[in-house]
CSV table of C-alpha atoms in Angstrom, one decimal:
chain,number,residue,atom,x,y,z
A,1,UNK,CA,-37.4,-23.0,17.4
A,2,UNK,CA,-34.3,-25.0,16.9
A,3,UNK,CA,-31.4,-24.8,19.3
A,4,UNK,CA,-28.3,-23.2,18.0
A,5,UNK,CA,-24.9,-25.1,19.5
A,6,UNK,CA,-22.7,-22.2,19.0
A,7,UNK,CA,-23.2,-19.1,20.9
A,8,UNK,CA,-21.3,-15.7,22.0
A,9,UNK,CA,-20.8,-16.0,25.7
A,10,UNK,CA,-22.9,-12.5,26.4
A,11,UNK,CA,-23.3,-9.2,25.4
A,12,UNK,CA,-19.7,-8.1,25.6
A,13,UNK,CA,-18.6,-10.8,23.3
A,14,UNK,CA,-21.5,-10.4,20.7
A,15,UNK,CA,-20.9,-6.6,20.5
A,16,UNK,CA,-17.2,-6.8,20.2
A,17,UNK,CA,-17.7,-9.4,17.3
A,18,UNK,CA,-20.3,-7.3,15.8
A,19,UNK,CA,-18.1,-4.4,16.0
A,20,UNK,CA,-15.5,-5.5,14.5
A,21,UNK,CA,-17.3,-6.9,11.5
A,22,UNK,CA,-18.5,-3.2,11.3
A,23,UNK,CA,-15.0,-1.7,12.0
A,24,UNK,CA,-13.7,-2.6,8.6
A,25,UNK,CA,-10.7,-1.0,6.6
A,26,UNK,CA,-13.5,1.3,5.0
A,27,UNK,CA,-13.7,3.1,8.1
A,28,UNK,CA,-9.9,3.8,8.2
A,29,UNK,CA,-9.9,5.2,4.6
A,30,UNK,CA,-13.2,5.4,2.7
A,31,UNK,CA,-14.8,7.6,5.6
A,32,UNK,CA,-12.2,10.0,5.6
A,33,UNK,CA,-11.7,10.7,2.5
A,34,UNK,CA,-15.3,11.1,1.8
A,35,UNK,CA,-15.9,13.6,4.6
A,36,UNK,CA,-12.8,15.8,2.8
A,37,UNK,CA,-14.5,15.6,-0.3
A,38,UNK,CA,-17.8,16.4,0.8
A,39,UNK,CA,-18.0,19.3,3.1
A,40,UNK,CA,-16.3,18.1,6.2
A,41,UNK,CA,-18.7,18.5,9.2
A,42,UNK,CA,-21.5,18.4,6.7
A,43,UNK,CA,-20.7,14.9,5.8
A,44,UNK,CA,-20.1,14.3,9.6
A,45,UNK,CA,-23.7,15.3,10.4
A,46,UNK,CA,-25.6,13.9,7.6
A,47,UNK,CA,-23.9,10.7,8.1
A,48,UNK,CA,-24.7,10.7,12.2
A,49,UNK,CA,-28.6,11.4,11.4
A,50,UNK,CA,-28.2,8.3,9.1
A,51,UNK,CA,-26.4,6.2,11.5
A,52,UNK,CA,-29.3,6.9,14.0
A,53,UNK,CA,-32.2,6.4,11.4
A,54,UNK,CA,-31.4,4.0,8.5
A,55,UNK,CA,-28.4,2.3,9.8
A,56,UNK,CA,-29.9,1.8,12.7
A,57,UNK,CA,-33.5,0.0,11.1
A,58,UNK,CA,-31.1,-2.2,9.0
A,59,UNK,CA,-28.8,-3.4,11.5
A,60,UNK,CA,-32.0,-3.9,14.0
A,61,UNK,CA,-33.4,-6.0,11.2
A,62,UNK,CA,-30.9,-8.4,10.5
A,63,UNK,CA,-29.7,-9.1,14.1
A,64,UNK,CA,-33.1,-9.9,15.4
A,65,UNK,CA,-34.1,-12.0,12.7
A,66,UNK,CA,-30.6,-14.1,13.0
A,67,UNK,CA,-31.7,-14.4,16.9
A,68,UNK,CA,-35.5,-14.9,16.3
A,69,UNK,CA,-34.7,-17.6,13.2
A,70,UNK,CA,-31.5,-19.2,15.2
A,71,UNK,CA,-30.3,-19.7,11.3
A,72,UNK,CA,-28.1,-17.8,8.9
A,73,UNK,CA,-29.4,-16.0,5.7
A,74,UNK,CA,-30.8,-18.6,3.5
A,75,UNK,CA,-32.5,-20.8,6.4
A,76,UNK,CA,-33.6,-17.6,8.3
A,77,UNK,CA,-35.5,-15.8,5.4
A,78,UNK,CA,-36.8,-19.3,4.4
A,79,UNK,CA,-38.1,-19.6,7.7
A,80,UNK,CA,-39.8,-16.0,7.8
A,81,UNK,CA,-41.7,-16.8,4.3
A,82,UNK,CA,-40.5,-20.2,2.2
A,83,UNK,CA,-41.1,-18.1,-1.0
A,84,UNK,CA,-38.7,-15.2,0.0
A,85,UNK,CA,-35.7,-18.2,0.2
A,86,UNK,CA,-34.4,-16.4,-3.3
A,87,UNK,CA,-33.5,-13.8,-0.9
A,88,UNK,CA,-31.5,-15.7,1.6
A,89,UNK,CA,-29.8,-17.2,-1.5
A,90,UNK,CA,-28.7,-13.3,-3.0
A,91,UNK,CA,-27.8,-12.5,0.3
A,92,UNK,CA,-25.5,-15.6,1.1
A,93,UNK,CA,-23.8,-14.8,-2.0
A,94,UNK,CA,-22.7,-11.3,-1.3
A,95,UNK,CA,-20.1,-12.5,1.6
A,96,UNK,CA,-19.0,-15.5,-1.3
A,97,UNK,CA,-17.9,-12.6,-3.8
A,98,UNK,CA,-16.4,-10.3,-0.7
A,99,UNK,CA,-14.2,-13.6,0.3
A,100,UNK,CA,-12.8,-13.8,-2.8
A,101,UNK,CA,-10.6,-10.0,-2.9
A,102,UNK,CA,-11.1,-9.1,0.9
A,103,UNK,CA,-7.9,-11.1,1.7
A,104,UNK,CA,-6.4,-9.4,-0.9
A,105,UNK,CA,-6.8,-6.5,0.2
A,106,UNK,CA,-5.8,-7.4,3.5
A,107,UNK,CA,-2.6,-8.7,2.2
A,108,UNK,CA,-1.8,-5.4,0.7
A,109,UNK,CA,-1.9,-3.5,4.4
A,110,UNK,CA,0.1,-6.5,5.8
A,111,UNK,CA,2.6,-5.9,3.1
A,112,UNK,CA,2.7,-2.0,3.9
A,113,UNK,CA,2.8,-3.3,7.7
A,114,UNK,CA,6.3,-5.1,6.9
A,115,UNK,CA,7.5,-2.4,5.1
A,116,UNK,CA,7.1,0.0,8.4
A,117,UNK,CA,8.6,-2.8,10.8
A,118,UNK,CA,11.5,-3.5,8.4
A,119,UNK,CA,12.4,0.3,8.2
A,120,UNK,CA,11.7,0.5,4.5
A,121,UNK,CA,9.5,3.7,4.7
A,122,UNK,CA,11.1,5.7,2.3
A,123,UNK,CA,10.8,3.3,-0.3
A,124,UNK,CA,6.8,2.9,0.3
A,125,UNK,CA,6.6,6.8,-0.2
A,126,UNK,CA,7.6,6.4,-3.7
A,127,UNK,CA,5.6,7.4,-6.6
A,128,UNK,CA,5.6,3.9,-8.1
A,129,UNK,CA,5.8,1.7,-5.3
A,130,UNK,CA,2.1,0.4,-4.5
A,131,UNK,CA,1.7,0.1,-8.1
A,132,UNK,CA,4.9,-2.2,-8.6
A,133,UNK,CA,3.9,-4.1,-5.7
A,134,UNK,CA,0.5,-4.8,-6.8
A,135,UNK,CA,1.9,-5.7,-10.5
A,136,UNK,CA,4.1,-8.2,-9.6
A,137,UNK,CA,3.5,-11.8,-9.7
A,138,UNK,CA,4.8,-13.1,-6.4
A,139,UNK,CA,4.2,-10.9,-3.3
A,140,UNK,CA,0.9,-9.8,-3.3
A,141,UNK,CA,-0.2,-13.4,-3.7
A,142,UNK,CA,1.8,-14.6,-0.6
A,143,UNK,CA,0.5,-12.3,1.4
A,144,UNK,CA,-3.0,-12.7,0.3
A,145,UNK,CA,-2.6,-16.2,1.3
A,146,UNK,CA,-1.1,-15.3,4.4
A,147,UNK,CA,-4.1,-13.1,5.5
A,148,UNK,CA,-6.6,-15.9,4.3
A,149,UNK,CA,-5.0,-18.5,6.1
A,150,UNK,CA,-5.0,-16.8,9.6
A,151,UNK,CA,-8.9,-15.9,9.0
A,152,UNK,CA,-9.4,-19.3,8.5
A,153,UNK,CA,-7.6,-20.5,11.5
A,154,UNK,CA,-9.7,-18.3,13.6
A,155,UNK,CA,-13.0,-19.2,12.3
A,156,UNK,CA,-11.8,-22.9,12.4
A,157,UNK,CA,-11.8,-22.5,16.3
A,158,UNK,CA,-15.3,-21.6,16.5
A,159,UNK,CA,-17.6,-18.5,17.8
A,160,UNK,CA,-16.4,-18.6,21.6
A,161,UNK,CA,-13.2,-19.8,21.0
A,162,UNK,CA,-12.0,-18.6,17.7
A,163,UNK,CA,-14.2,-15.1,16.7
A,164,UNK,CA,-14.9,-13.9,20.6
A,165,UNK,CA,-11.6,-14.7,21.7
A,166,UNK,CA,-9.9,-12.7,19.1
A,167,UNK,CA,-12.1,-9.8,19.2
A,168,UNK,CA,-11.8,-9.6,22.9
A,169,UNK,CA,-8.4,-8.3,22.6
A,170,UNK,CA,-8.3,-6.6,19.5
A,171,UNK,CA,-11.0,-4.5,18.9
A,172,UNK,CA,-9.5,-2.9,22.4
A,173,UNK,CA,-6.6,-2.3,20.9
A,174,UNK,CA,-7.3,-0.9,17.9
A,175,UNK,CA,-9.5,1.6,19.2
A,176,UNK,CA,-6.4,2.6,21.5
A,177,UNK,CA,-4.4,3.1,18.4
A,178,UNK,CA,-6.8,5.2,16.4
A,179,UNK,CA,-6.8,7.1,19.7
A,180,UNK,CA,-3.2,7.8,20.1
A,181,UNK,CA,-2.7,8.3,16.1
A,182,UNK,CA,-5.6,11.1,16.2
A,183,UNK,CA,-4.2,12.7,19.6
A,184,UNK,CA,-0.8,12.9,17.8
A,185,UNK,CA,-2.3,14.2,14.5
A,186,UNK,CA,-3.6,17.1,16.3
A,187,UNK,CA,-0.1,17.8,17.6
A,188,UNK,CA,1.5,18.0,14.5
A,189,UNK,CA,2.7,21.2,12.3
A,190,UNK,CA,4.6,21.8,9.4
A,191,UNK,CA,6.0,24.8,7.2
A,192,UNK,CA,5.8,24.9,3.5
A,193,UNK,CA,8.1,26.2,0.9
A,194,UNK,CA,5.9,29.3,0.5
A,195,UNK,CA,6.4,30.0,4.4
A,196,UNK,CA,3.2,29.0,5.4
A,197,UNK,CA,2.6,27.2,8.9
A,198,UNK,CA,-0.1,24.6,8.8
A,199,UNK,CA,-1.0,22.8,12.4
A,200,UNK,CA,-2.9,19.5,12.8
A,201,UNK,CA,-5.5,21.7,14.9
A,202,UNK,CA,-6.0,23.7,11.6
A,203,UNK,CA,-6.8,20.3,10.1
A,204,UNK,CA,-9.2,19.2,12.7
A,205,UNK,CA,-11.1,22.2,12.2
A,206,UNK,CA,-11.3,21.8,8.4
A,207,UNK,CA,-12.6,18.2,9.4
A,208,UNK,CA,-15.3,19.5,11.6
A,209,UNK,CA,-16.3,22.7,10.0
A,210,UNK,CA,-19.4,22.1,7.5
A,211,UNK,CA,-18.3,23.8,4.2
A,212,UNK,CA,-21.2,24.9,2.5
A,213,UNK,CA,-20.1,27.0,0.1
A,214,UNK,CA,-21.5,26.0,-3.4
A,215,UNK,CA,-24.0,23.8,-2.0
A,216,UNK,CA,-26.8,22.8,-4.7
A,217,UNK,CA,-29.9,20.3,-4.2
A,218,UNK,CA,-27.6,18.0,-6.6
A,219,UNK,CA,-24.5,18.2,-4.6
A,220,UNK,CA,-26.4,17.5,-1.1
A,221,UNK,CA,-28.0,14.8,-3.0
A,222,UNK,CA,-24.5,13.3,-3.7
A,223,UNK,CA,-23.4,13.9,-0.3
A,224,UNK,CA,-26.5,12.2,1.5
A,225,UNK,CA,-25.9,8.9,-1.0
A,226,UNK,CA,-22.1,9.4,-0.4
A,227,UNK,CA,-23.0,8.9,3.2
A,228,UNK,CA,-25.9,6.6,3.2
A,229,UNK,CA,-23.2,4.0,0.9
A,230,UNK,CA,-20.8,4.3,3.6
A,231,UNK,CA,-22.8,3.8,6.3
A,232,UNK,CA,-24.5,0.9,4.5
A,233,UNK,CA,-21.3,-1.3,4.0
A,234,UNK,CA,-19.5,-0.4,7.1
A,235,UNK,CA,-22.4,-1.6,9.3
A,236,UNK,CA,-22.1,-5.1,7.3
A,237,UNK,CA,-26.2,-5.1,6.6
A,238,UNK,CA,-27.4,-6.7,3.6
A,239,UNK,CA,-24.9,-9.4,3.3
A,240,UNK,CA,-25.8,-11.8,5.7
A,241,UNK,CA,-23.4,-11.5,8.5
A,242,UNK,CA,-25.5,-9.6,10.9
A,243,UNK,CA,-28.0,-12.4,10.7
A,244,UNK,CA,-25.5,-15.1,11.5
A,245,UNK,CA,-24.0,-13.2,14.2
A,246,UNK,CA,-27.6,-12.8,15.4
A,247,UNK,CA,-28.3,-16.1,15.6
A,248,UNK,CA,-25.4,-16.5,18.1
A,249,UNK,CA,-26.7,-14.2,20.3
A,250,UNK,CA,-28.5,-15.7,23.5
A,251,UNK,CA,-32.3,-15.0,24.5
A,252,UNK,CA,-31.4,-13.0,27.4
A,253,UNK,CA,-29.3,-10.4,26.3
A,254,UNK,CA,-30.4,-7.0,25.4
A,255,UNK,CA,-30.5,-6.5,22.0
A,256,UNK,CA,-31.4,-2.8,22.5
A,257,UNK,CA,-28.1,-2.2,24.8
A,258,UNK,CA,-26.3,-4.3,22.4
A,259,UNK,CA,-27.0,-2.4,18.9
A,260,UNK,CA,-26.7,0.7,20.5
A,261,UNK,CA,-23.1,-0.3,21.4
A,262,UNK,CA,-22.5,-0.9,18.1
A,263,UNK,CA,-23.5,2.0,16.3
A,264,UNK,CA,-21.5,3.9,18.9
A,265,UNK,CA,-18.5,1.8,18.4
A,266,UNK,CA,-18.7,1.6,14.7
A,267,UNK,CA,-19.3,5.4,14.2
A,268,UNK,CA,-17.0,6.6,17.0
A,269,UNK,CA,-14.0,4.5,15.1
A,270,UNK,CA,-14.9,6.0,12.0
A,271,UNK,CA,-14.9,9.7,13.4
A,272,UNK,CA,-11.7,8.9,15.0
A,273,UNK,CA,-10.2,8.1,11.6
A,274,UNK,CA,-11.0,11.1,10.4
A,275,UNK,CA,-9.5,13.1,13.0
A,276,UNK,CA,-6.1,10.9,12.6
A,277,UNK,CA,-6.0,10.9,8.5
A,278,UNK,CA,-7.5,14.3,7.8
A,279,UNK,CA,-5.1,16.5,9.9
A,280,UNK,CA,-2.0,14.7,9.1
A,281,UNK,CA,-2.5,14.6,5.3
A,282,UNK,CA,-3.9,18.6,5.8
A,283,UNK,CA,-0.5,19.8,7.5
A,284,UNK,CA,1.9,18.2,4.7
A,285,UNK,CA,-0.4,18.5,1.7
A,286,UNK,CA,-3.0,21.1,2.5
A,287,UNK,CA,-6.2,21.1,1.0
A,288,UNK,CA,-5.2,19.5,-1.9
A,289,UNK,CA,-4.3,16.4,-0.4
A,290,UNK,CA,-7.8,15.7,0.3
A,291,UNK,CA,-8.3,14.9,-3.2
A,292,UNK,CA,-6.6,11.7,-3.1
A,293,UNK,CA,-9.4,9.7,-3.2
A,294,UNK,CA,-9.2,5.7,-2.6
A,295,UNK,CA,-5.5,5.9,-2.8
A,296,UNK,CA,-5.2,7.8,0.2
A,297,UNK,CA,-4.1,4.8,2.3
A,298,UNK,CA,-1.7,3.2,-0.2
A,299,UNK,CA,0.1,6.5,-1.9
A,300,UNK,CA,-0.9,9.4,-0.2
A,301,UNK,CA,-0.6,8.5,3.8
A,302,UNK,CA,3.2,6.9,2.9
A,303,UNK,CA,4.2,10.5,1.8
A,304,UNK,CA,2.9,12.0,5.0
A,305,UNK,CA,4.5,9.7,7.1
A,306,UNK,CA,7.6,9.9,5.1
A,307,UNK,CA,7.6,13.9,5.9
A,308,UNK,CA,7.2,13.5,9.4
A,309,UNK,CA,10.9,12.5,9.6
A,310,UNK,CA,11.6,9.8,12.1
A,311,UNK,CA,8.3,9.9,13.9
A,312,UNK,CA,6.5,8.9,10.8
A,313,UNK,CA,8.0,5.5,10.6
A,314,UNK,CA,6.5,4.5,14.0
A,315,UNK,CA,3.2,6.4,13.3
A,316,UNK,CA,3.2,3.9,10.3
A,317,UNK,CA,3.5,0.8,12.1
A,318,UNK,CA,0.8,1.8,14.2
A,319,UNK,CA,-1.6,2.9,11.3
A,320,UNK,CA,-1.4,-0.4,9.2
A,321,UNK,CA,-1.3,-2.4,12.4
A,322,UNK,CA,-4.7,-1.0,12.9
A,323,UNK,CA,-5.6,-1.1,9.6
A,324,UNK,CA,-4.5,-5.1,9.7
A,325,UNK,CA,-6.8,-5.6,13.0
A,326,UNK,CA,-9.9,-3.6,11.3
A,327,UNK,CA,-9.5,-5.5,8.1
A,328,UNK,CA,-9.3,-9.0,9.7
A,329,UNK,CA,-12.2,-8.6,12.3
A,330,UNK,CA,-14.2,-8.1,9.0
A,331,UNK,CA,-12.6,-10.8,6.9
A,332,UNK,CA,-13.3,-13.1,9.7
A,333,UNK,CA,-17.0,-12.2,9.6
A,334,UNK,CA,-17.4,-12.5,5.9
A,335,UNK,CA,-15.6,-16.2,6.1
A,336,UNK,CA,-18.2,-17.2,9.3
A,337,UNK,CA,-21.3,-16.0,7.4
A,338,UNK,CA,-20.2,-18.1,4.6
A,339,UNK,CA,-19.4,-21.1,6.9
A,340,UNK,CA,-22.8,-21.0,8.8
A,341,UNK,CA,-24.9,-21.0,5.6
A,342,UNK,CA,-22.8,-24.0,4.2
A,343,UNK,CA,-22.6,-25.9,7.6
A,344,UNK,CA,-26.7,-25.3,7.6
A,345,UNK,CA,-27.6,-26.5,3.8
A,346,UNK,CA,-24.9,-29.6,3.6
A,347,UNK,CA,-25.1,-30.3,7.1
A,348,UNK,CA,-21.1,-30.5,7.7
A,349,UNK,CA,-19.4,-29.9,10.9
A,350,UNK,CA,-17.6,-26.5,11.2
A,351,UNK,CA,-13.9,-27.8,10.8
A,352,UNK,CA,-14.7,-29.9,7.5
A,353,UNK,CA,-16.8,-26.8,6.1
A,354,UNK,CA,-14.0,-24.5,7.1
A,355,UNK,CA,-11.4,-26.4,5.7
A,356,UNK,CA,-13.1,-27.0,2.4
A,357,UNK,CA,-13.6,-23.2,2.3
A,358,UNK,CA,-9.7,-22.4,2.6
A,359,UNK,CA,-9.0,-24.1,-0.3
A,360,UNK,CA,-11.6,-22.6,-2.6
A,361,UNK,CA,-10.6,-19.2,-1.0
A,362,UNK,CA,-6.8,-19.8,-1.0
A,363,UNK,CA,-7.1,-20.2,-4.8
A,364,UNK,CA,-9.7,-17.6,-5.5
A,365,UNK,CA,-7.4,-15.1,-3.2
A,366,UNK,CA,-4.0,-16.0,-5.6
A,367,UNK,CA,-6.4,-15.6,-8.7
A,368,UNK,CA,-7.5,-11.7,-7.7
A,369,UNK,CA,-4.1,-10.7,-6.4
A,370,UNK,CA,-2.8,-11.8,-9.9
A,371,UNK,CA,-5.6,-9.5,-11.6
A,372,UNK,CA,-3.0,-6.8,-11.5
A,373,UNK,CA,-0.6,-9.0,-13.6
A,374,UNK,CA,-1.0,-12.3,-15.2
A,375,UNK,CA,-4.9,-12.4,-15.0
A,376,UNK,CA,-5.1,-8.0,-16.2
A,377,UNK,CA,-8.3,-7.1,-17.7
A,378,UNK,CA,-10.3,-4.0,-18.1
A,379,UNK,CA,-13.8,-4.0,-18.0
A,380,UNK,CA,-16.0,-0.7,-18.4
A,381,UNK,CA,-18.8,-1.0,-15.8
A,382,UNK,CA,-22.3,0.2,-15.7
A,383,UNK,CA,-21.5,3.4,-13.3
A,384,UNK,CA,-18.7,4.7,-15.8
A,385,UNK,CA,-15.5,3.5,-14.1
A,386,UNK,CA,-12.9,0.8,-15.6
A,387,UNK,CA,-12.2,-2.3,-13.3
A,388,UNK,CA,-9.9,-5.0,-13.0
A,389,UNK,CA,-11.0,-8.5,-11.6
A,390,UNK,CA,-11.2,-6.9,-7.8
A,391,UNK,CA,-13.0,-3.9,-9.1
A,392,UNK,CA,-15.4,-6.0,-10.8
A,393,UNK,CA,-15.9,-8.5,-7.4
A,394,UNK,CA,-16.5,-5.2,-5.2
A,395,UNK,CA,-18.7,-3.6,-7.6
A,396,UNK,CA,-21.6,-6.7,-8.3
A,397,UNK,CA,-21.5,-7.3,-4.5
A,398,UNK,CA,-21.4,-4.0,-2.9
A,399,UNK,CA,-22.6,-1.6,-5.6
A,400,UNK,CA,-25.0,-4.1,-7.2
A,401,UNK,CA,-26.5,-6.7,-4.6
A,402,UNK,CA,-26.1,-4.9,-1.5
A,403,UNK,CA,-28.8,-2.2,-2.1
A,404,UNK,CA,-31.3,-4.6,-4.3
A,405,UNK,CA,-31.2,-6.9,-0.8
A,406,UNK,CA,-31.7,-4.2,1.1
A,407,UNK,CA,-34.4,-2.8,-0.7
A,408,UNK,CA,-36.0,-6.5,-0.6
A,409,UNK,CA,-35.4,-7.2,2.9
A,410,UNK,CA,-37.4,-3.9,3.9
A,411,UNK,CA,-40.2,-4.6,1.6
A,412,UNK,CA,-40.4,-8.2,3.1
A,413,UNK,CA,-40.3,-6.8,7.0
A,414,UNK,CA,-42.1,-3.9,6.6
A,415,UNK,CA,-45.2,-5.2,4.4
A,416,UNK,CA,-45.2,-8.7,4.2
A,417,UNK,CA,-44.2,-10.1,7.6
A,418,UNK,CA,-44.6,-6.6,9.2
A,419,UNK,CA,-42.4,-4.5,11.6
A,420,UNK,CA,-43.9,-6.5,14.6
A,421,UNK,CA,-41.6,-9.7,13.6
A,422,UNK,CA,-38.6,-7.5,14.5
A,423,UNK,CA,-40.2,-5.6,17.4
A,424,UNK,CA,-41.4,-8.8,19.3
A,425,UNK,CA,-37.6,-10.0,19.1
A,426,UNK,CA,-36.2,-7.1,20.2
A,427,UNK,CA,-38.9,-7.1,23.4
A,428,UNK,CA,-38.2,-10.7,24.0
A,429,UNK,CA,-35.8,-10.2,26.8
A,430,UNK,CA,-38.6,-8.1,28.5
A,431,UNK,CA,-36.6,-4.9,27.7
A,432,UNK,CA,-38.5,-2.0,26.3
A,433,UNK,CA,-37.7,-1.0,22.5
A,434,UNK,CA,-37.6,2.8,22.7
A,435,UNK,CA,-37.1,3.5,19.3
A,436,UNK,CA,-40.2,1.4,18.0
A,437,UNK,CA,-42.2,4.2,16.3
A,438,UNK,CA,-38.7,5.0,14.3
A,439,UNK,CA,-38.2,1.8,13.4
A,440,UNK,CA,-41.9,1.5,12.4
A,441,UNK,CA,-41.4,4.5,9.9
A,442,UNK,CA,-37.9,3.8,8.8
A,443,UNK,CA,-38.0,0.3,7.5
A,444,UNK,CA,-41.9,0.6,5.7
A,445,UNK,CA,-42.0,4.0,4.3
A,446,UNK,CA,-38.1,5.9,4.1
A,447,UNK,CA,-35.7,3.0,3.8
A,448,UNK,CA,-37.3,1.5,1.0
A,449,UNK,CA,-37.3,4.7,-1.0
A,450,UNK,CA,-33.9,5.5,0.5
A,451,UNK,CA,-32.8,2.1,-0.9
A,452,UNK,CA,-34.0,2.4,-4.2
A,453,UNK,CA,-32.5,5.7,-4.9
A,454,UNK,CA,-28.9,4.1,-3.9
A,455,UNK,CA,-29.3,1.1,-6.0
A,456,UNK,CA,-30.4,2.9,-9.1
A,457,UNK,CA,-27.2,5.6,-8.2
A,458,UNK,CA,-25.1,2.7,-7.7
A,459,UNK,CA,-25.8,0.8,-10.8
A,460,UNK,CA,-25.2,4.0,-13.1
A,461,UNK,CA,-29.0,4.1,-14.2
A,462,UNK,CA,-29.6,7.6,-11.9
A,463,UNK,CA,-26.2,9.7,-12.6
């Protein structure tokens, strides 16, 4: 087995870096609005069950493959079965596409953090503020390039001195900020124009209570698919990231404990994100405010912060700084996955590889950032939505490629190399793999069927 020169210093470093990759901006805005849309507590229960079964199987597979092969996606799949090298190439292409726009979203969040820090909270709450910002030909580009530059600098400094060092302080701070905002959200109250008093605790109960009203088989399947797609993207599986991070894990690390800790951290932050956003939106906007969907972070929340008065500016600062950390940790992992694959393919040094990739992605980020102004297009996507450049990249990588890759990887592990390939790696450090039977069933029978359904639904074939 080839010896890897880069390693995480130990289990804590790996868990925090991997959790950082998993805890992305999707946890902070996508999870809360899906929970609000999909029956509150009903969505939470389904999501938790999926984390412990479906998510566990995919996450375990990626990390175990990475540590066993000591390679990133392309090299790992080639080593497992040379004929399956194409799967490694497909997996490598996902972060290649995601990296074109992730720094753009990071730039948007950074812009809002600057707006709140400089005391312009009221301006951010106006109806056309976000649209005016992203359609500008300068401001979104500057912030995207800034975010991309910081990401590249951290990856340039390596696994232990860059990624791990930043994750060790950034992830605990992120967790503290999320808890602080969530606790504050529970204490607020507001009386609307009609004289109705709404409290944060009522909003929290709305979040936790399963809404079974009008529940049909069709709606239940839609909630199941929403929860599955959220989990799928949240855990950073099927995009090569966890394979790359797994390749940096030392043999003595207990993968069973590490995977449990990553699941707990990721799910905990997602749950707390709902607890900090849903009660606040409920207090100032009622149940109607829950329908904001993807615009929740940049349009609805600034209005909520504005309604909080002076405290809203401070809460807004905390929220967008938290979002910066979440986005940065994920952006780092995406670039690291690309870097690791390129180093293996071209046999180049980390620093040279990162410098070349930085030039490419600074240019790509600028183009995507201008996708709402100079390079504006409207393309009808197979799922029925109309997208600009960012949406097109997101649709291809997230809705088409990732479910397809997960489907193929479950077939490879479940039926070609067999689950014993992963199980032996999980027990390599002498620790018992307690969820061994569950893993076998999930990876061979349940996960392939679920991934096939998700792929059909995501591509618009099953609607």
